[in-house]
Short mmCIF file of C-alpha atoms in Angstrom, two decimals:
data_model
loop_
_atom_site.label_atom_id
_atom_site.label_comp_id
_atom_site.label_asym_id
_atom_site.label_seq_id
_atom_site.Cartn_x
_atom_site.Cartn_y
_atom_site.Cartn_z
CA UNK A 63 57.23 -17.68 -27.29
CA UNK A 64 54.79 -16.52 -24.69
CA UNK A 65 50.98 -15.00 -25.43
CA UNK A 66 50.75 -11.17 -25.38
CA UNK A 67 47.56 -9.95 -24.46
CA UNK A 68 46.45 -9.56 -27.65
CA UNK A 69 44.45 -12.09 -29.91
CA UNK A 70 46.13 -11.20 -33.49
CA UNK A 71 49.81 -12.66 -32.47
CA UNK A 72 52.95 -13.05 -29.51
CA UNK A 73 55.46 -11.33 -27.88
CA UNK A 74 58.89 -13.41 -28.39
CA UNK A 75 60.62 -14.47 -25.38
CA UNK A 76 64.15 -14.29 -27.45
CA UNK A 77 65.26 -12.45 -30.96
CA UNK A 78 67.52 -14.60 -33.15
CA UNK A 79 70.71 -12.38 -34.46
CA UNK A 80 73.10 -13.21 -37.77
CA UNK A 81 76.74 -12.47 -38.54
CA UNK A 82 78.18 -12.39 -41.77
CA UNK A 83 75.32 -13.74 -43.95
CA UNK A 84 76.61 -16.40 -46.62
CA UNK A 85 79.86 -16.53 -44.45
CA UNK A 86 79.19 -18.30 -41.40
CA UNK A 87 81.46 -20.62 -41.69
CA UNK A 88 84.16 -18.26 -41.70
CA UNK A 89 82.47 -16.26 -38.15
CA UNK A 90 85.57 -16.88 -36.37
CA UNK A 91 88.58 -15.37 -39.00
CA UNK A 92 85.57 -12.53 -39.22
CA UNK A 93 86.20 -12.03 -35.51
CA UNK A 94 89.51 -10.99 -35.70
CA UNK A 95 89.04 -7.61 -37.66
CA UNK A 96 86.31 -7.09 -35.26
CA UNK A 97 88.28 -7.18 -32.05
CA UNK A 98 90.64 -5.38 -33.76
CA UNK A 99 87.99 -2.35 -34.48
CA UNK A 100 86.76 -2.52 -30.77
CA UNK A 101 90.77 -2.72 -29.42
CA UNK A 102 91.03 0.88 -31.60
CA UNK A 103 87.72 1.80 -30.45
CA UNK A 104 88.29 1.61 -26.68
CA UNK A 105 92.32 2.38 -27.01
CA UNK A 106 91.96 5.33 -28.95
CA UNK A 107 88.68 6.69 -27.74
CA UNK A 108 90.38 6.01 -24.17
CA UNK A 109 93.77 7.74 -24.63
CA UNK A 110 91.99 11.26 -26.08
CA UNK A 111 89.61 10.84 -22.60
CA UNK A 112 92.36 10.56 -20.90
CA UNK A 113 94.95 13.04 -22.60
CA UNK A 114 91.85 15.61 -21.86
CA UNK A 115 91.34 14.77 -18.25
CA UNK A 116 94.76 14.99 -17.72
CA UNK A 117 96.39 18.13 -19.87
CA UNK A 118 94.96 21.28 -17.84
CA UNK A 119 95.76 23.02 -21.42
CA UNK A 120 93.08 20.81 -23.09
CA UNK A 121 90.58 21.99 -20.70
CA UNK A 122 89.12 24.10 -23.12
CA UNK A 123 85.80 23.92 -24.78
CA UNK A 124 86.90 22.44 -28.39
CA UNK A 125 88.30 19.58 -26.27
CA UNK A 126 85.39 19.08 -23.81
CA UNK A 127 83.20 18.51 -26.85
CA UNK A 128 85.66 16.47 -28.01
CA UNK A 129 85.92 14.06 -25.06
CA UNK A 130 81.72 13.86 -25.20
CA UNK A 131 82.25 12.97 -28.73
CA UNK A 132 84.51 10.18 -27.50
CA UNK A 133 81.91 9.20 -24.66
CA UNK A 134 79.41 8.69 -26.79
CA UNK A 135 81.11 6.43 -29.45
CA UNK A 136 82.73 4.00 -26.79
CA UNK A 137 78.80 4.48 -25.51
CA UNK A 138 77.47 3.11 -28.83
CA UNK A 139 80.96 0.49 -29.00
CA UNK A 140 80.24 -0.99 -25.29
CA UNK A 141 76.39 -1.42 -26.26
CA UNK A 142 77.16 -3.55 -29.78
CA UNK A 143 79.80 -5.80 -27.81
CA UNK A 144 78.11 -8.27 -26.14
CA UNK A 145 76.31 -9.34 -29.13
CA UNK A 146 78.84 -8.73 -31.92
CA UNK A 147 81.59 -10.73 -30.19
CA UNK A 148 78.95 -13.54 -28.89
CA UNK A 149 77.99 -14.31 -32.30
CA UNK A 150 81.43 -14.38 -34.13
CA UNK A 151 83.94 -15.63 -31.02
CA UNK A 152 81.25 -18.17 -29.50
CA UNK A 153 78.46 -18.80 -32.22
CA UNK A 154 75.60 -17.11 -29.70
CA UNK A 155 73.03 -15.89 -32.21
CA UNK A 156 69.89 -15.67 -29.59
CA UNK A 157 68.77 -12.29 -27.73
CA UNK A 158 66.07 -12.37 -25.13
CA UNK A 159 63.51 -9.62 -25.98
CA UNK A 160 63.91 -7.48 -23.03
CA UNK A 161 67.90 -7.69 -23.82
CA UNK A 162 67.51 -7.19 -27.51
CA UNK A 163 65.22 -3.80 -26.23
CA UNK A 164 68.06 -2.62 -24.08
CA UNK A 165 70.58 -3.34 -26.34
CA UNK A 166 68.25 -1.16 -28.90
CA UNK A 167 67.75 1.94 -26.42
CA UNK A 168 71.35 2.07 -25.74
CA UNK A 169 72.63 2.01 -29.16
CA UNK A 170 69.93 4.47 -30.30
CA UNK A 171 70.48 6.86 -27.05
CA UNK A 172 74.78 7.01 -27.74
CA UNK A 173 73.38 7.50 -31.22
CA UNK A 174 71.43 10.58 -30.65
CA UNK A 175 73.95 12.46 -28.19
CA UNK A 176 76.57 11.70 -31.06
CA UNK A 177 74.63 14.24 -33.51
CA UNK A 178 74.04 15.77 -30.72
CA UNK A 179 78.00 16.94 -29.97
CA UNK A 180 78.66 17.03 -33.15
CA UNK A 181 76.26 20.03 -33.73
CA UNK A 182 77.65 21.56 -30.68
CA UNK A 183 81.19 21.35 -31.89
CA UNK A 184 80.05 23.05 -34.65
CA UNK A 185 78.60 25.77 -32.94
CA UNK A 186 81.50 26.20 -31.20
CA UNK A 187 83.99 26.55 -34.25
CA UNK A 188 81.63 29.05 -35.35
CA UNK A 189 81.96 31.26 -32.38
CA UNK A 190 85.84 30.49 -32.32
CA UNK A 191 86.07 32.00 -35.83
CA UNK A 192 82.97 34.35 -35.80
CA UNK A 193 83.97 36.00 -32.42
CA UNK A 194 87.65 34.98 -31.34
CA UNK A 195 88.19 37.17 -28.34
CA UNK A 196 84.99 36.58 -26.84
CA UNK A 197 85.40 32.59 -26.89
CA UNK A 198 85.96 31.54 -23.83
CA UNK A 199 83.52 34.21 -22.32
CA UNK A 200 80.81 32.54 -24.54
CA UNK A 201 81.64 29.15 -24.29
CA UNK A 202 82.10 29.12 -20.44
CA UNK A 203 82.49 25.79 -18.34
CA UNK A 204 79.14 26.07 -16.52
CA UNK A 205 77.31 26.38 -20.01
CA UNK A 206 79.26 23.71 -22.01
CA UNK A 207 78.45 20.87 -18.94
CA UNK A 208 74.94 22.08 -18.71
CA UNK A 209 74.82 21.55 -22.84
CA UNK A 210 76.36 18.08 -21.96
CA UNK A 211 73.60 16.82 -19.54
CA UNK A 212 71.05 18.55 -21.88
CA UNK A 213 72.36 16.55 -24.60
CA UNK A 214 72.45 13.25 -22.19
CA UNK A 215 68.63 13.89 -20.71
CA UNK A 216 67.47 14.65 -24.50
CA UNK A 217 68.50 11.54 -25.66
CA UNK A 218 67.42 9.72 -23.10
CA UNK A 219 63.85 10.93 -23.31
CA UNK A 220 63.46 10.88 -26.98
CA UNK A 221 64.10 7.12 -26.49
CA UNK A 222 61.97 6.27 -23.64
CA UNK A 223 59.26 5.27 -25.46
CA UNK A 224 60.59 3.19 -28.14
CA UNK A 225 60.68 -0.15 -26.04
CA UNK A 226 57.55 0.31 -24.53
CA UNK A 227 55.72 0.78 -27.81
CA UNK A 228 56.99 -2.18 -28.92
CA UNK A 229 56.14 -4.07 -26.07
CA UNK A 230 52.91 -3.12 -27.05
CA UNK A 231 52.77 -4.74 -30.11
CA UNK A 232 52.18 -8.50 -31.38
CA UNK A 233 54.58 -10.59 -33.17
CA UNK A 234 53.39 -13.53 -35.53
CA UNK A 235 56.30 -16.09 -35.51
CA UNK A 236 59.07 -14.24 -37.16
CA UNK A 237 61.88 -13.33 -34.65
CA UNK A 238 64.95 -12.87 -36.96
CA UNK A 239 66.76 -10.15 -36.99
CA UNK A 240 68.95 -8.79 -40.03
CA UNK A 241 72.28 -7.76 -38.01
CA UNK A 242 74.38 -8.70 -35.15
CA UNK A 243 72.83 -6.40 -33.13
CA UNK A 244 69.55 -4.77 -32.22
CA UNK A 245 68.35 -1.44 -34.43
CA UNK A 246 64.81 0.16 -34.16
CA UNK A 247 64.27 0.11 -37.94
CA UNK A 248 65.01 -3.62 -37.88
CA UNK A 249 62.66 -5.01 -35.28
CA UNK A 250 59.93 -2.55 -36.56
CA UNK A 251 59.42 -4.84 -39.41
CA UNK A 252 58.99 -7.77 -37.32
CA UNK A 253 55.67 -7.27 -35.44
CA UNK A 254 52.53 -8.45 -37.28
CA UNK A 255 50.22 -5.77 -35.96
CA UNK A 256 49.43 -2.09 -36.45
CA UNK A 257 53.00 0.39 -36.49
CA UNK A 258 51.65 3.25 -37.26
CA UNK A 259 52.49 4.87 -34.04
CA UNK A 260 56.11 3.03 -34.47
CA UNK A 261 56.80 4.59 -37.40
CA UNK A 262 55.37 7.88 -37.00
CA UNK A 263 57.24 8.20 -33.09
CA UNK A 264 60.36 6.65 -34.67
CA UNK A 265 60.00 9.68 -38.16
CA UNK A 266 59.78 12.00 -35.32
CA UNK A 267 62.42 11.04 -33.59
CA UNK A 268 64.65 11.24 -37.09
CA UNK A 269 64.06 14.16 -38.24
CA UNK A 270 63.86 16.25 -34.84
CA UNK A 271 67.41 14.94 -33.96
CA UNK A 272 69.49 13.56 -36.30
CA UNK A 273 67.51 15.50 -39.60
CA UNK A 274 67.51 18.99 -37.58
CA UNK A 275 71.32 18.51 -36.85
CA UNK A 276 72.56 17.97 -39.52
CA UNK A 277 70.82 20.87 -41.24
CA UNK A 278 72.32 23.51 -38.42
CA UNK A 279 75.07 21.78 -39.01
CA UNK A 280 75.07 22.87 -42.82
CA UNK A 281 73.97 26.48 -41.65
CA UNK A 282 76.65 26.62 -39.44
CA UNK A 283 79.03 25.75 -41.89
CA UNK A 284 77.58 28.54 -43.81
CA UNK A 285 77.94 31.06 -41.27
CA UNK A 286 81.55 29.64 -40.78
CA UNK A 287 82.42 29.68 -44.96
CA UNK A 288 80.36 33.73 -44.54
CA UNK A 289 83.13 34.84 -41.86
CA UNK A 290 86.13 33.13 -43.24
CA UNK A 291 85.47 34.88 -46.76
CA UNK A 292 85.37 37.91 -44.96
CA UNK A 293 89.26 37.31 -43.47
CA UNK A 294 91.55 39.68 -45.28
CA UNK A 295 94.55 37.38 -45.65
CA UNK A 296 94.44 33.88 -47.46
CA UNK A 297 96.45 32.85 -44.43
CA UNK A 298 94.28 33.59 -41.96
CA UNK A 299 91.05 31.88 -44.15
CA UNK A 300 93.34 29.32 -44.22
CA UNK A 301 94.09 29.07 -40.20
CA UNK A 302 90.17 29.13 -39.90
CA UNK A 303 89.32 26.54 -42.00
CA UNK A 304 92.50 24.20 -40.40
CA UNK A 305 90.41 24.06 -37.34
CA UNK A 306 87.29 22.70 -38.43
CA UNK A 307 88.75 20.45 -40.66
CA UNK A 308 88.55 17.33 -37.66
CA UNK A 309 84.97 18.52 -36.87
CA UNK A 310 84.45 18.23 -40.83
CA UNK A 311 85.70 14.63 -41.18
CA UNK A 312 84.18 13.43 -37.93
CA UNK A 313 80.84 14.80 -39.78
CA UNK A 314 80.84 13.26 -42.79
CA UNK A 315 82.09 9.77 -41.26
CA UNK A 316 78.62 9.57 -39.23
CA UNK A 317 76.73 11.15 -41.59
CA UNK A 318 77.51 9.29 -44.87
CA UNK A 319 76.96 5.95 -43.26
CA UNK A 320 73.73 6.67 -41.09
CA UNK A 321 72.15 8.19 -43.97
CA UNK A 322 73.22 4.83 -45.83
CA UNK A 323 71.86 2.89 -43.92
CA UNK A 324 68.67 4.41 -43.54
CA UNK A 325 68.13 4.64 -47.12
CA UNK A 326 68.43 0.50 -47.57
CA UNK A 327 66.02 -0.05 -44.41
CA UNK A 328 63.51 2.02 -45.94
CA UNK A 329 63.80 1.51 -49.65
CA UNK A 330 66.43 -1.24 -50.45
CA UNK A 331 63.61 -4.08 -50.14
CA UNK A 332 65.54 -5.96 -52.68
CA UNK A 333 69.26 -5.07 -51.43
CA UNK A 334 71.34 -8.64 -50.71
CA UNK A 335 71.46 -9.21 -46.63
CA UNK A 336 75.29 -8.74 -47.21
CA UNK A 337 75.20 -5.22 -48.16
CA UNK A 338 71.87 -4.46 -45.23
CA UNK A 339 74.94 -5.95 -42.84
CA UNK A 340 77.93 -3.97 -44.11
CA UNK A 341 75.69 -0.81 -43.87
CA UNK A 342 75.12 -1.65 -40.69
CA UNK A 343 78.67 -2.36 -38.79
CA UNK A 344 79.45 0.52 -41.07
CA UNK A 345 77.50 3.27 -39.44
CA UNK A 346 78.54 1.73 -36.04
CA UNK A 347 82.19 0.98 -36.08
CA UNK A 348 83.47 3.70 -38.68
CA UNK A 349 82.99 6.95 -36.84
CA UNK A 350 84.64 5.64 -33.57
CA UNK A 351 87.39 3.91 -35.60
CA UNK A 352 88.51 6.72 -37.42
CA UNK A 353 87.64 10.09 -35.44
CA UNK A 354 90.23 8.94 -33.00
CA UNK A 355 92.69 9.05 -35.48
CA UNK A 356 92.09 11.94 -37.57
CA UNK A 357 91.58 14.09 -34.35
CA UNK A 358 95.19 12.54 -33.12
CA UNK A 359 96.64 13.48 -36.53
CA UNK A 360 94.84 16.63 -37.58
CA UNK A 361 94.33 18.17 -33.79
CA UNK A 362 97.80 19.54 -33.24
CA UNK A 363 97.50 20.24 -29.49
CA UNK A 364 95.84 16.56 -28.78
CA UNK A 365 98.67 15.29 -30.83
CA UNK A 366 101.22 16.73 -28.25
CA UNK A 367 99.10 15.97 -25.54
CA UNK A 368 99.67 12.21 -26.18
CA UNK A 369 103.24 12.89 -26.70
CA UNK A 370 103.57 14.32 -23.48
CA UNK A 371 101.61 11.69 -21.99
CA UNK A 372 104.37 8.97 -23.63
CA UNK A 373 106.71 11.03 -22.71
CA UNK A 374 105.47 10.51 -19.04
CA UNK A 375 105.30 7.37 -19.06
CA UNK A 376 108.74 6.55 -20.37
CA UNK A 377 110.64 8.65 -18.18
CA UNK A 378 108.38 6.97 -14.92
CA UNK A 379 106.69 10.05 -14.05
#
């Protein structure tokens, strides 16, 4: 550890990271469902970024959304790697600090524009529904790449200051982490000194991104439930509700385990290090596991898109 410039403690030259707790032993059979996770990740992810670029009928706003959806989560996948695979393939537990506070940015940045899209594919299966004729006029390509690099510079800024306030701060000997990886709410329990300004920058950050997104989320949802009602025919309410019902699981499969997660860093004091760590890979590897697949299920067109695409292939085209 080197000296910081201030008296009360030391900035760590390295972070120590865990696995599995209670199952080291078994790190390398653990690795094997891992892989497995990032193979789906980066396959599945991969082939709708692909299908998208590729179909000119998919170039369409649900489906632009859709592929920053997919950026983001191989985003967050590509920034967990390194560690995650170091620790259970070749037993490499130790971070330098100035990794560990990349590795931190990056997760929490892919993080952020993840909400992000997901509020903005929300918005736009409101105005699909609310205004049907109008869509594309609304939604125009111009306006949905300019939300994109909003989205992107947003992020990027909210983050900006996370590392350097922590670089600010002293550390008193303990440099173990609780996960395979490197999370803000994590390390900020591991400096020694004053985090007020951690923990009031990092509430801020929260609540005006992932807090305020999911609650236009919810009103959006309301305006969505408002105009269905107000379809005539239960086929068409039907029809409307069919094409949010992706959007609704991709949702509630980042939701449900972020806000898990949080709860356990901030109240579970007492919670077993196995269930901090399940949380954890949880709220990383479960929404870009399984949005892949329910969008290649549930989406019809992306469905046929990566028929077409096999289709391609096989014939040599």
């Amino acid at each position: 550890m080197k000296n910081s410039n201030s008296s009360l403690g030391f900035l760590p030259t390295a972070f120590i990271l865990v696995g599995i707790p209670g199952l080291e032993a078994e790190h390398l059979w653990i690795s094997i469902p891992f892989c497995l996770m990032y193979i789906i990740i980066f396959l599945g992810n991969g082939t709708i970024l692909h299908v998208i670029r590729t179909d000119a009928s998919l170039h369409q706003p649900m489906y632009l959304f859709l592929a920053m959806l997919a950026l983001a989560e191989v985003g967050v996948s590509v920034s967990t790697l390194p560690t995650v695979l170091g620790i259970f393939l070749f037993g490499t537990t130790e971070i330098s600090f100035e990794a560990c506070l990349l590795q931190m940015f990056s997760i929490h940045s892919f993080s952020i524009m993840e909400s992000a899209v997901l509020l903005a594919m929300s918005v736009d299966r409101f105005v699909a529904i609310y205004s049907p004729l109008r869509y594309t006029t609304i939604l125009t390509l111009p306006r949905i790449f300019g939300t994109g690099i909003i989205i992107g510079l947003k992020s990027i800024m909210l983050m900006a200051p996370l590392p350097m306030l922590l670089r600010r701060l002293p550390f008193c000997g303990n440099n173990a982490l609780s996960h395979s990886f490197c999370l803000h709410p994590n390390l900020i329990h591991l400096p020694c000194g004053d985090i007020s300004v951690n923990n009031i920058y990092g509430l801020f950050i929260v609540t005006s991104t992932f807090g305020l997104d999911s609650l236009l989320i919810v009103i959006s949802y309301g305006f969505i439930l408002h105009t269905v009602l107000g379809i005539a025919t239960g086929e068409g309410q039907k029809k409307a509700l069919s094409t949010c019902s992706s959007h609704i699981c991709a949702v509630l499969a980042y939701y449900i385990p972020m806000i898990g997660l949080s709860m356990v860093h901030r109240f579970g004091k007492h919670v077993s290090p196995l269930l901090q760590t399940m949380m954890a890979n949880a709220y990383l590897f479960f929404p870009p596991v399984v949005n892949p697949i329910v969008y290649s299920i549930k989406t019809k067109e992306i469905r046929r898109g990566i028929i077409r695409m096999l289709a391609k292939k096989r014939s040599g085209v």
